[in-house]
mmCIF file of C-alpha atoms in Angstrom:
data_model
loop_
_atom_site.group_PDB
_atom_site.id
_atom_site.type_symbol
_atom_site.label_atom_id
_atom_site.label_comp_id
_atom_site.label_asym_id
_atom_site.label_seq_id
_atom_site.Cartn_x
_atom_site.Cartn_y
_atom_site.Cartn_z
ATOM 1 C CA MET A 1 46.387 -8.475 5.633
ATOM 2 C CA SER A 2 43.960 -7.718 8.454
ATOM 3 C CA ALA A 3 42.956 -10.250 11.121
ATOM 4 C CA VAL A 4 39.456 -10.463 9.544
ATOM 5 C CA SER A 5 40.979 -11.260 6.169
ATOM 6 C CA ARG A 6 43.230 -13.944 7.596
ATOM 7 C CA ARG A 7 40.348 -15.510 9.447
ATOM 8 C CA THR A 8 38.235 -15.516 6.289
ATOM 9 C CA GLN A 9 41.097 -17.138 4.350
ATOM 10 C CA ARG A 10 41.388 -19.922 6.915
ATOM 11 C CA LEU A 11 37.652 -20.523 6.847
ATOM 12 C CA MET A 12 37.663 -20.670 3.036
ATOM 13 C CA GLY A 13 40.628 -23.023 3.121
ATOM 14 C CA ALA A 14 38.816 -25.427 5.491
ATOM 15 C CA LEU A 15 35.501 -25.304 3.594
ATOM 16 C CA PRO A 16 36.311 -27.982 0.915
ATOM 17 C CA PHE A 17 37.339 -30.551 3.599
ATOM 18 C CA ALA A 18 34.384 -29.690 5.819
ATOM 19 C CA SER A 19 31.979 -30.145 2.892
ATOM 20 C CA LEU A 20 33.490 -33.571 2.049
ATOM 21 C CA GLY A 21 33.175 -34.654 5.666
ATOM 22 C CA ILE A 22 29.536 -33.504 5.921
ATOM 23 C CA VAL A 23 28.505 -35.203 2.651
ATOM 24 C CA ALA A 24 30.269 -38.452 3.671
ATOM 25 C CA ALA A 25 28.585 -38.440 7.095
ATOM 26 C CA VAL A 26 25.133 -37.788 5.637
ATOM 27 C CA ASP A 27 25.596 -40.555 3.017
ATOM 28 C CA VAL A 28 26.681 -43.098 5.659
ATOM 29 C CA ILE A 29 23.799 -42.208 7.989
ATOM 30 C CA SER A 30 21.117 -42.207 5.291
ATOM 31 C CA GLY A 31 22.115 -45.598 3.912
ATOM 32 C CA PRO A 32 22.299 -46.916 0.316
ATOM 33 C CA ASP A 33 18.653 -45.947 -0.474
ATOM 34 C CA LEU A 34 19.549 -42.282 -0.619
ATOM 35 C CA ASN A 35 22.783 -41.663 -2.569
ATOM 36 C CA TYR A 36 24.533 -38.423 -1.888
ATOM 37 C CA LEU A 37 27.822 -39.297 -3.559
ATOM 38 C CA SER A 38 27.427 -36.708 -6.348
ATOM 39 C CA LEU A 39 27.455 -33.937 -3.763
ATOM 40 C CA LEU A 40 31.151 -34.720 -3.031
ATOM 41 C CA ALA A 41 31.834 -32.577 -6.120
ATOM 42 C CA VAL A 42 31.220 -29.451 -4.055
ATOM 43 C CA GLY A 43 34.591 -30.026 -2.411
ATOM 44 C CA SER A 44 36.412 -29.402 -5.695
ATOM 45 C CA ALA A 45 34.182 -26.396 -6.402
ATOM 46 C CA PHE A 46 34.994 -24.816 -3.054
ATOM 47 C CA ALA A 47 38.720 -25.599 -3.624
ATOM 48 C CA SER A 48 38.864 -23.198 -6.526
ATOM 49 C CA LEU A 49 38.093 -20.242 -4.278
ATOM 50 C CA VAL A 50 41.483 -20.208 -2.537
ATOM 51 C CA GLY A 51 44.843 -21.888 -3.030
ATOM 52 C CA GLY A 52 46.598 -23.169 -6.112
ATOM 53 C CA VAL A 53 46.014 -25.789 -8.813
ATOM 54 C CA ARG A 54 47.806 -28.551 -6.853
ATOM 55 C CA ARG A 55 45.488 -28.071 -3.920
ATOM 56 C CA THR A 56 42.448 -28.182 -6.187
ATOM 57 C CA VAL A 57 43.679 -31.428 -7.808
ATOM 58 C CA LEU A 58 44.372 -32.949 -4.380
ATOM 59 C CA ILE A 59 40.867 -32.181 -3.129
ATOM 60 C CA GLY A 60 39.358 -33.601 -6.375
ATOM 61 C CA VAL A 61 41.378 -36.851 -5.880
ATOM 62 C CA VAL A 62 40.306 -37.048 -2.240
ATOM 63 C CA ALA A 63 36.682 -36.605 -3.349
ATOM 64 C CA LEU A 64 37.058 -39.434 -5.928
ATOM 65 C CA ILE A 65 38.618 -41.821 -3.443
ATOM 66 C CA LEU A 66 36.021 -40.953 -0.859
ATOM 67 C CA SER A 67 33.279 -41.611 -3.415
ATOM 68 C CA LEU A 68 34.747 -45.053 -4.226
ATOM 69 C CA LEU A 69 35.075 -46.015 -0.556
ATOM 70 C CA LEU A 70 31.499 -44.899 0.226
ATOM 71 C CA ALA A 71 30.152 -46.793 -2.780
ATOM 72 C CA LEU A 72 32.057 -49.943 -1.718
ATOM 73 C CA TYR A 73 30.770 -49.547 1.814
ATOM 74 C CA ALA A 74 27.136 -49.206 0.620
ATOM 75 C CA GLY A 75 27.527 -52.074 -1.887
ATOM 76 C CA VAL A 76 26.733 -49.887 -4.895
ATOM 77 C CA LEU A 77 30.182 -49.800 -6.472
ATOM 78 C CA GLY A 78 29.851 -50.135 -10.244
ATOM 79 C CA ASP A 79 26.169 -49.184 -10.243
ATOM 80 C CA ARG A 80 24.984 -46.568 -12.731
ATOM 81 C CA GLN A 81 24.426 -43.967 -10.012
ATOM 82 C CA SER A 82 27.848 -44.570 -8.515
ATOM 83 C CA ASN A 83 29.510 -44.202 -11.939
ATOM 84 C CA MET A 84 27.604 -40.954 -12.589
ATOM 85 C CA SER A 85 28.869 -39.640 -9.247
ATOM 86 C CA LEU A 86 32.480 -40.365 -10.214
ATOM 87 C CA ILE A 87 31.969 -38.629 -13.614
ATOM 88 C CA SER A 88 30.371 -35.614 -11.845
ATOM 89 C CA ILE A 89 33.285 -35.268 -9.433
ATOM 90 C CA ALA A 90 35.838 -35.559 -12.215
ATOM 91 C CA GLY A 91 34.009 -32.948 -14.339
ATOM 92 C CA VAL A 92 33.645 -30.465 -11.504
ATOM 93 C CA THR A 93 37.308 -30.955 -10.589
ATOM 94 C CA ALA A 94 38.396 -30.218 -14.172
ATOM 95 C CA ALA A 95 36.222 -27.059 -14.191
ATOM 96 C CA SER A 96 37.589 -26.010 -10.789
ATOM 97 C CA ILE A 97 41.173 -26.349 -12.051
ATOM 98 C CA LEU A 98 40.386 -24.017 -14.952
ATOM 99 C CA ALA A 99 38.670 -21.569 -12.511
ATOM 100 C CA THR A 100 41.703 -21.688 -10.190
ATOM 101 C CA VAL A 101 44.078 -20.876 -13.072
ATOM 102 C CA GLY A 102 41.908 -17.919 -14.076
ATOM 103 C CA ARG A 103 41.618 -16.657 -10.487
ATOM 104 C CA GLN A 104 45.416 -16.817 -9.997
ATOM 105 C CA ARG A 105 45.964 -14.883 -13.203
ATOM 106 C CA ARG A 106 43.556 -12.126 -12.042
ATOM 107 C CA GLU A 107 45.251 -12.047 -8.658
ATOM 108 C CA ARG A 108 48.639 -11.532 -10.339
ATOM 109 C CA GLU A 109 47.193 -8.787 -12.516
ATOM 110 C CA LEU A 110 45.644 -7.138 -9.423
ATOM 111 C CA ALA A 111 48.931 -7.351 -7.547
ATOM 112 C CA THR A 112 50.641 -5.577 -10.478
ATOM 113 C CA VAL A 113 47.982 -2.848 -10.509
ATOM 114 C CA ARG A 114 48.395 -2.388 -6.758
ATOM 115 C CA SER A 115 52.206 -2.169 -7.093
ATOM 116 C CA VAL A 116 51.938 0.463 -9.831
ATOM 117 C CA ALA A 117 49.397 2.403 -7.805
ATOM 118 C CA GLU A 118 51.639 2.366 -4.725
ATOM 119 C CA VAL A 119 54.516 3.768 -6.787
ATOM 120 C CA ALA A 120 52.183 6.420 -8.254
ATOM 121 C CA GLN A 121 50.992 7.357 -4.799
ATOM 122 C CA ARG A 122 54.561 7.739 -3.486
ATOM 123 C CA VAL A 123 55.328 10.065 -6.412
ATOM 124 C CA LEU A 124 52.069 12.012 -6.399
ATOM 125 C CA LEU A 125 51.241 11.990 -2.672
ATOM 126 C CA ARG A 126 54.770 11.819 -1.254
ATOM 127 C CA PRO A 127 55.222 11.846 2.509
ATOM 128 C CA VAL A 128 55.069 15.278 4.057
ATOM 129 C CA PRO A 129 58.118 16.379 6.084
ATOM 130 C CA ARG A 130 57.756 15.590 9.786
ATOM 131 C CA LEU A 131 59.400 18.941 10.566
ATOM 132 C CA ALA A 132 58.495 21.888 8.377
ATOM 133 C CA GLY A 133 59.860 25.151 9.640
ATOM 134 C CA HIS A 134 58.263 25.848 13.007
ATOM 135 C CA LEU A 135 55.658 23.172 12.467
ATOM 136 C CA ARG A 136 55.395 19.440 12.966
ATOM 137 C CA ALA A 137 53.312 17.656 10.327
ATOM 138 C CA ALA A 138 51.537 14.314 9.901
ATOM 139 C CA VAL A 139 49.283 13.070 7.120
ATOM 140 C CA SER A 140 46.780 10.263 6.654
ATOM 141 C CA TYR A 141 45.265 9.038 3.365
ATOM 142 C CA THR A 142 42.622 6.296 3.176
ATOM 143 C CA SER A 143 41.407 5.548 -0.346
ATOM 144 C CA ALA A 144 37.911 4.263 -1.036
ATOM 145 C CA ASN A 145 39.323 2.347 -3.979
ATOM 146 C CA ALA A 146 40.803 -0.688 -2.307
ATOM 147 C CA GLU A 147 42.333 -1.956 -5.567
ATOM 148 C CA ALA A 148 44.089 1.180 -6.595
ATOM 149 C CA ARG A 149 44.696 2.712 -3.153
ATOM 150 C CA ILE A 150 44.752 6.170 -4.646
ATOM 151 C CA GLY A 151 42.062 8.662 -5.612
ATOM 152 C CA GLY A 152 41.296 12.342 -6.112
ATOM 153 C CA ASP A 153 42.188 13.729 -2.652
ATOM 154 C CA LEU A 154 45.467 15.653 -2.426
ATOM 155 C CA TYR A 155 47.775 17.221 0.107
ATOM 156 C CA GLU A 156 51.148 18.863 0.271
ATOM 157 C CA VAL A 157 53.405 20.857 2.652
ATOM 158 C CA VAL A 158 56.121 23.165 1.264
ATOM 159 C CA THR A 159 58.659 25.172 3.282
ATOM 160 C CA GLY A 160 59.462 28.411 1.482
ATOM 161 C CA PRO A 161 61.363 31.639 2.275
ATOM 162 C CA GLY A 162 58.422 33.207 4.006
ATOM 163 C CA GLY A 163 57.180 30.249 6.019
ATOM 164 C CA VAL A 164 55.271 27.002 5.555
ATOM 165 C CA ARG A 165 52.519 26.616 2.999
ATOM 166 C CA ALA A 166 50.181 23.636 2.781
ATOM 167 C CA ILE A 167 47.194 22.556 0.691
ATOM 168 C CA VAL A 168 44.517 19.960 1.088
ATOM 169 C CA GLY A 169 42.027 19.437 -1.752
ATOM 170 C CA ASP A 170 39.454 17.161 -3.280
ATOM 171 C CA VAL A 171 38.995 16.678 -7.021
ATOM 172 C CA GLN A 172 35.450 16.283 -8.241
ATOM 173 C CA GLY A 173 35.024 12.856 -9.771
ATOM 174 C CA LYS A 174 36.860 9.512 -9.520
ATOM 175 C CA GLY A 175 39.235 7.332 -11.442
ATOM 176 C CA LEU A 176 42.283 8.219 -13.519
ATOM 177 C CA GLU A 177 40.982 11.584 -14.569
ATOM 178 C CA ALA A 178 40.715 12.659 -10.931
ATOM 179 C CA VAL A 179 44.238 11.425 -10.302
ATOM 180 C CA GLU A 180 45.530 13.418 -13.302
ATOM 181 C CA THR A 181 43.843 16.541 -12.028
ATOM 182 C CA ALA A 182 45.230 16.023 -8.560
ATOM 183 C CA ALA A 183 48.757 15.684 -10.067
ATOM 184 C CA LEU A 184 48.245 18.953 -11.952
ATOM 185 C CA VAL A 185 47.187 20.809 -8.835
ATOM 186 C CA LEU A 186 50.085 19.462 -6.765
ATOM 187 C CA GLY A 187 52.625 20.238 -9.464
ATOM 188 C CA ALA A 188 51.372 23.837 -9.756
ATOM 189 C CA PHE A 189 51.250 24.314 -5.956
ATOM 190 C CA ARG A 190 54.787 22.983 -5.382
ATOM 191 C CA GLU A 191 56.171 25.544 -7.815
ATOM 192 C CA ALA A 192 53.919 28.497 -6.830
ATOM 193 C CA ALA A 193 54.436 27.933 -3.115
ATOM 194 C CA HIS A 194 58.119 28.837 -3.470
ATOM 195 C CA ASP A 195 57.676 31.703 -5.959
ATOM 196 C CA GLU A 196 54.589 33.683 -5.018
ATOM 197 C CA ALA A 197 54.616 36.388 -2.357
ATOM 198 C CA ASP A 198 51.193 35.515 -0.921
ATOM 199 C CA LEU A 199 48.422 32.901 -1.106
ATOM 200 C CA ARG A 200 46.398 34.806 -3.641
ATOM 201 C CA GLY A 201 49.342 34.536 -6.009
ATOM 202 C CA VAL A 202 49.519 30.756 -5.323
ATOM 203 C CA SER A 203 45.818 30.230 -5.945
ATOM 204 C CA GLY A 204 45.979 32.278 -9.115
ATOM 205 C CA ARG A 205 48.617 29.889 -10.439
ATOM 206 C CA LEU A 206 46.424 26.941 -9.538
ATOM 207 C CA GLU A 207 43.471 28.530 -11.321
ATOM 208 C CA LYS A 208 45.462 29.061 -14.466
ATOM 209 C CA ALA A 209 46.714 25.464 -14.521
ATOM 210 C CA LEU A 210 43.294 24.050 -13.951
ATOM 211 C CA ASN A 211 41.500 26.257 -16.465
ATOM 212 C CA ARG A 212 43.853 25.065 -19.168
ATOM 213 C CA ARG A 213 42.781 21.494 -18.514
ATOM 214 C CA LEU A 214 39.207 21.437 -17.128
ATOM 215 C CA SER A 215 36.144 21.833 -19.216
ATOM 216 C CA GLY A 216 34.321 24.244 -16.884
ATOM 217 C CA GLU A 217 32.081 21.611 -15.254
ATOM 218 C CA GLU A 218 34.912 20.016 -13.245
ATOM 219 C CA PHE A 219 36.354 21.591 -10.174
ATOM 220 C CA VAL A 220 38.605 21.109 -7.126
ATOM 221 C CA THR A 221 37.684 22.165 -3.637
ATOM 222 C CA ALA A 222 40.753 23.172 -1.665
ATOM 223 C CA ILE A 223 42.043 24.997 1.308
ATOM 224 C CA LEU A 224 45.398 26.778 1.232
ATOM 225 C CA VAL A 225 47.373 27.610 4.372
ATOM 226 C CA ASP A 226 50.251 30.007 4.930
ATOM 227 C CA ALA A 227 51.887 29.605 8.360
ATOM 228 C CA ASP A 228 54.323 32.365 9.185
ATOM 229 C CA PRO A 229 56.797 32.116 12.067
ATOM 230 C CA CYS A 230 55.137 35.044 13.827
ATOM 231 C CA GLY A 231 52.259 32.888 15.086
ATOM 232 C CA ARG A 232 49.597 33.518 12.449
ATOM 233 C CA LEU A 233 47.855 31.370 9.897
ATOM 234 C CA THR A 234 46.435 32.732 6.613
ATOM 235 C CA LEU A 235 43.723 30.582 5.031
ATOM 236 C CA LEU A 236 42.111 30.598 1.633
ATOM 237 C CA ASN A 237 39.037 28.387 1.431
ATOM 238 C CA TYR A 238 37.748 27.362 -2.022
ATOM 239 C CA GLY A 239 34.509 25.544 -1.213
ATOM 240 C CA HIS A 240 36.255 23.171 1.152
ATOM 241 C CA PRO A 241 35.212 21.955 4.630
ATOM 242 C CA PRO A 242 36.641 24.361 7.261
ATOM 243 C CA PRO A 243 39.728 23.221 9.117
ATOM 244 C CA LEU A 244 39.654 22.337 12.799
ATOM 245 C CA ILE A 245 41.684 24.457 15.183
ATOM 246 C CA LEU A 246 42.741 22.770 18.391
ATOM 247 C CA ARG A 247 44.223 25.186 20.973
ATOM 248 C CA ALA A 248 46.843 24.201 23.444
ATOM 249 C CA ASN A 249 44.335 24.897 26.231
ATOM 250 C CA GLY A 250 41.895 22.313 24.820
ATOM 251 C CA GLU A 251 39.599 24.723 22.963
ATOM 252 C CA ILE A 252 38.319 23.351 19.670
ATOM 253 C CA THR A 253 36.883 25.620 16.928
ATOM 254 C CA LEU A 254 36.220 25.477 13.199
ATOM 255 C CA ALA A 255 38.077 28.035 11.107
ATOM 256 C CA GLU A 256 35.008 29.215 9.195
ATOM 257 C CA PRO A 257 35.783 31.790 6.509
ATOM 258 C CA ASP A 258 34.130 35.206 6.601
ATOM 259 C CA ASP A 259 32.719 34.623 3.084
ATOM 260 C CA THR A 260 32.259 31.662 0.830
ATOM 261 C CA ALA A 261 33.944 31.100 -2.559
ATOM 262 C CA PRO A 262 33.501 28.596 -5.337
ATOM 263 C CA PRO A 263 35.979 25.768 -5.890
ATOM 264 C CA LEU A 264 39.078 26.099 -8.048
ATOM 265 C CA GLY A 265 38.620 25.580 -11.793
ATOM 266 C CA LEU A 266 35.334 27.380 -12.170
ATOM 267 C CA ALA A 267 36.530 30.470 -13.998
ATOM 268 C CA VAL A 268 33.340 30.451 -16.022
ATOM 269 C CA LEU A 269 31.524 31.847 -12.976
ATOM 270 C CA GLU A 270 33.672 34.985 -13.157
ATOM 271 C CA VAL A 271 33.646 35.589 -9.397
ATOM 272 C CA ASP A 272 36.424 36.773 -7.134
ATOM 273 C CA GLY A 273 38.263 34.315 -4.915
ATOM 274 C CA PRO A 274 37.935 34.247 -1.153
ATOM 275 C CA ASN A 275 39.384 36.906 1.109
ATOM 276 C CA PRO A 276 42.296 35.716 3.259
ATOM 277 C CA HIS A 277 41.172 34.482 6.667
ATOM 278 C CA GLN A 278 43.666 34.893 9.468
ATOM 279 C CA VAL A 279 43.803 33.048 12.790
ATOM 280 C CA ASP A 280 46.329 33.060 15.660
ATOM 281 C CA PHE A 281 48.528 29.977 15.870
ATOM 282 C CA ALA A 282 50.566 29.781 19.074
ATOM 283 C CA PRO A 283 52.954 27.055 20.243
ATOM 284 C CA GLY A 284 50.997 23.877 21.098
ATOM 285 C CA ASP A 285 48.097 24.788 18.795
ATOM 286 C CA GLN A 286 47.111 22.399 16.043
ATOM 287 C CA ILE A 287 45.177 22.695 12.755
ATOM 288 C CA LEU A 288 43.547 19.688 11.126
ATOM 289 C CA LEU A 289 42.817 19.925 7.409
ATOM 290 C CA TYR A 290 40.672 17.182 5.897
ATOM 291 C CA THR A 291 38.495 16.248 2.974
ATOM 292 C CA ASP A 292 34.722 15.644 3.021
ATOM 293 C CA GLY A 293 35.331 11.872 2.955
ATOM 294 C CA VAL A 294 36.047 12.257 6.742
ATOM 295 C CA ILE A 295 32.998 14.201 7.871
ATOM 296 C CA GLU A 296 30.668 12.470 5.422
ATOM 297 C CA ALA A 297 31.691 8.928 6.500
ATOM 298 C CA ARG A 298 28.566 7.242 7.835
ATOM 299 C CA ASP A 299 28.158 4.333 10.234
ATOM 300 C CA ARG A 300 25.720 1.482 9.685
ATOM 301 C CA ALA A 301 22.890 3.592 11.143
ATOM 302 C CA GLY A 302 23.614 6.454 8.706
ATOM 303 C CA ARG A 303 25.196 8.772 11.247
ATOM 304 C CA PHE A 304 27.999 11.051 10.005
ATOM 305 C CA TYR A 305 31.413 10.878 11.688
ATOM 306 C CA PRO A 306 31.416 13.436 14.532
ATOM 307 C CA LEU A 307 34.888 14.912 13.842
ATOM 308 C CA THR A 308 34.661 17.796 16.289
ATOM 309 C CA GLU A 309 33.540 15.476 19.112
ATOM 310 C CA ARG A 310 36.369 13.013 18.368
ATOM 311 C CA ALA A 311 39.103 15.675 18.035
ATOM 312 C CA PHE A 312 40.266 14.839 21.569
ATOM 313 C CA LEU A 313 42.013 11.830 20.040
ATOM 314 C CA LEU A 314 44.675 14.202 18.639
ATOM 315 C CA LYS A 315 46.203 14.714 22.151
ATOM 316 C CA ASP A 316 49.224 12.403 21.608
ATOM 317 C CA ASP A 317 52.616 14.185 21.673
ATOM 318 C CA ASP A 318 53.514 12.525 18.400
ATOM 319 C CA PRO A 319 51.443 14.069 15.572
ATOM 320 C CA GLU A 320 51.635 10.881 13.525
ATOM 321 C CA ALA A 321 50.374 8.741 16.420
ATOM 322 C CA ALA A 322 47.619 11.239 17.128
ATOM 323 C CA LEU A 323 46.421 11.258 13.526
ATOM 324 C CA GLU A 324 46.572 7.488 13.275
ATOM 325 C CA ALA A 325 44.372 7.291 16.400
ATOM 326 C CA LEU A 326 41.823 9.512 14.688
ATOM 327 C CA ARG A 327 42.021 7.460 11.426
ATOM 328 C CA LEU A 328 41.425 4.182 13.295
ATOM 329 C CA ASP A 329 38.428 5.728 15.064
ATOM 330 C CA LEU A 330 37.057 6.864 11.712
ATOM 331 C CA VAL A 331 37.403 3.304 10.236
ATOM 332 C CA ALA A 332 35.769 1.828 13.344
ATOM 333 C CA HIS A 333 32.884 4.284 13.033
ATOM 334 C CA VAL A 334 32.161 3.201 9.453
ATOM 335 C CA ASP A 335 32.863 -0.505 10.156
ATOM 336 C CA ALA A 336 32.961 -1.076 6.394
ATOM 337 C CA PRO A 337 34.923 0.151 3.332
ATOM 338 C CA LEU A 338 34.813 3.906 2.953
ATOM 339 C CA HIS A 339 32.529 5.311 0.226
ATOM 340 C CA ASP A 340 34.871 8.242 -0.423
ATOM 341 C CA ASP A 341 38.581 8.949 -0.063
ATOM 342 C CA ALA A 342 39.569 10.432 3.302
ATOM 343 C CA ALA A 343 42.672 12.634 3.593
ATOM 344 C CA MET A 344 43.807 14.401 6.771
ATOM 345 C CA LEU A 345 46.732 16.710 7.325
ATOM 346 C CA LEU A 346 47.705 17.719 10.876
ATOM 347 C CA LEU A 347 49.929 20.692 11.493
ATOM 348 C CA ARG A 348 51.185 21.416 15.028
ATOM 349 C CA CYS A 349 53.051 24.591 16.118
ATOM 350 C CA ARG A 350 56.276 23.612 17.929
ATOM 351 C CA ASP A 351 57.389 25.101 21.218
ATOM 352 C CA GLY A 352 60.383 27.369 20.883
#
């Protein structure tokens, strides 16, 4: 739980007692002519927001006792208005107990959903190897769905006979259908990355798998990477944001493809896939692959996240620490829940 969440929980926990104190003080100051005893029921109502049934009952009992003492102090104990205040407090307390029971049941159900989603994420989006051939790798995934913690973005790194192959993609759409499509793409990639001689063969396998499932209006943007030990990267970009290349000398460029290609899964367009795009990749160089949830993240003024300008944050010797610094900067830029999933994969060429 974040510091903001803990602070909010503490404030919500103190709210019932603060409301009882305020109502009691106002009632004493105003005198018996203006009776505020019925407002003590708000303490029980606030109690249902956090905590358990026992706490709600306790606050209801405190409100009843406080109402009796204030009525006695004002000399109105037993009056019709005083009795109505006691009935109001008891009624609101009973309703608050029922609300607390319902809230706790929903919280248990949500905890179960989150637990299942975490297991699914570990299976579907398993951790990438920190060392993959001649590369060091790190990954970051921030889901816009706070309850499920998983969405349609995907990534994978596979070490095969010819080198290291990686994919980062983004499934069009949200929800369970997007997760199912992401699982299909990852399963096909994990098999094809070991078997196929080149990236065009890998992408052909992905296309076949998707075309058997998708209706023709759904698609997956993706970028495939083949890193051979000879210091060269081969990229295939299927309608995906171009990766960021960070040279050891500090130079930062975007690996823009020579030509554009539609996303995967759109066989109905009957167009050829992209031509392989090759870039040098020497020791100390890095490549950052990401989904559009990163570059389309907006701050409160509507400004997009300036990824290229913030790429200097990836200078840490540890790729995981470097990527975490960039992720925290992205979250700070938005200063609110993300509107789209944000996945980032950082590959760094090792020395020697």
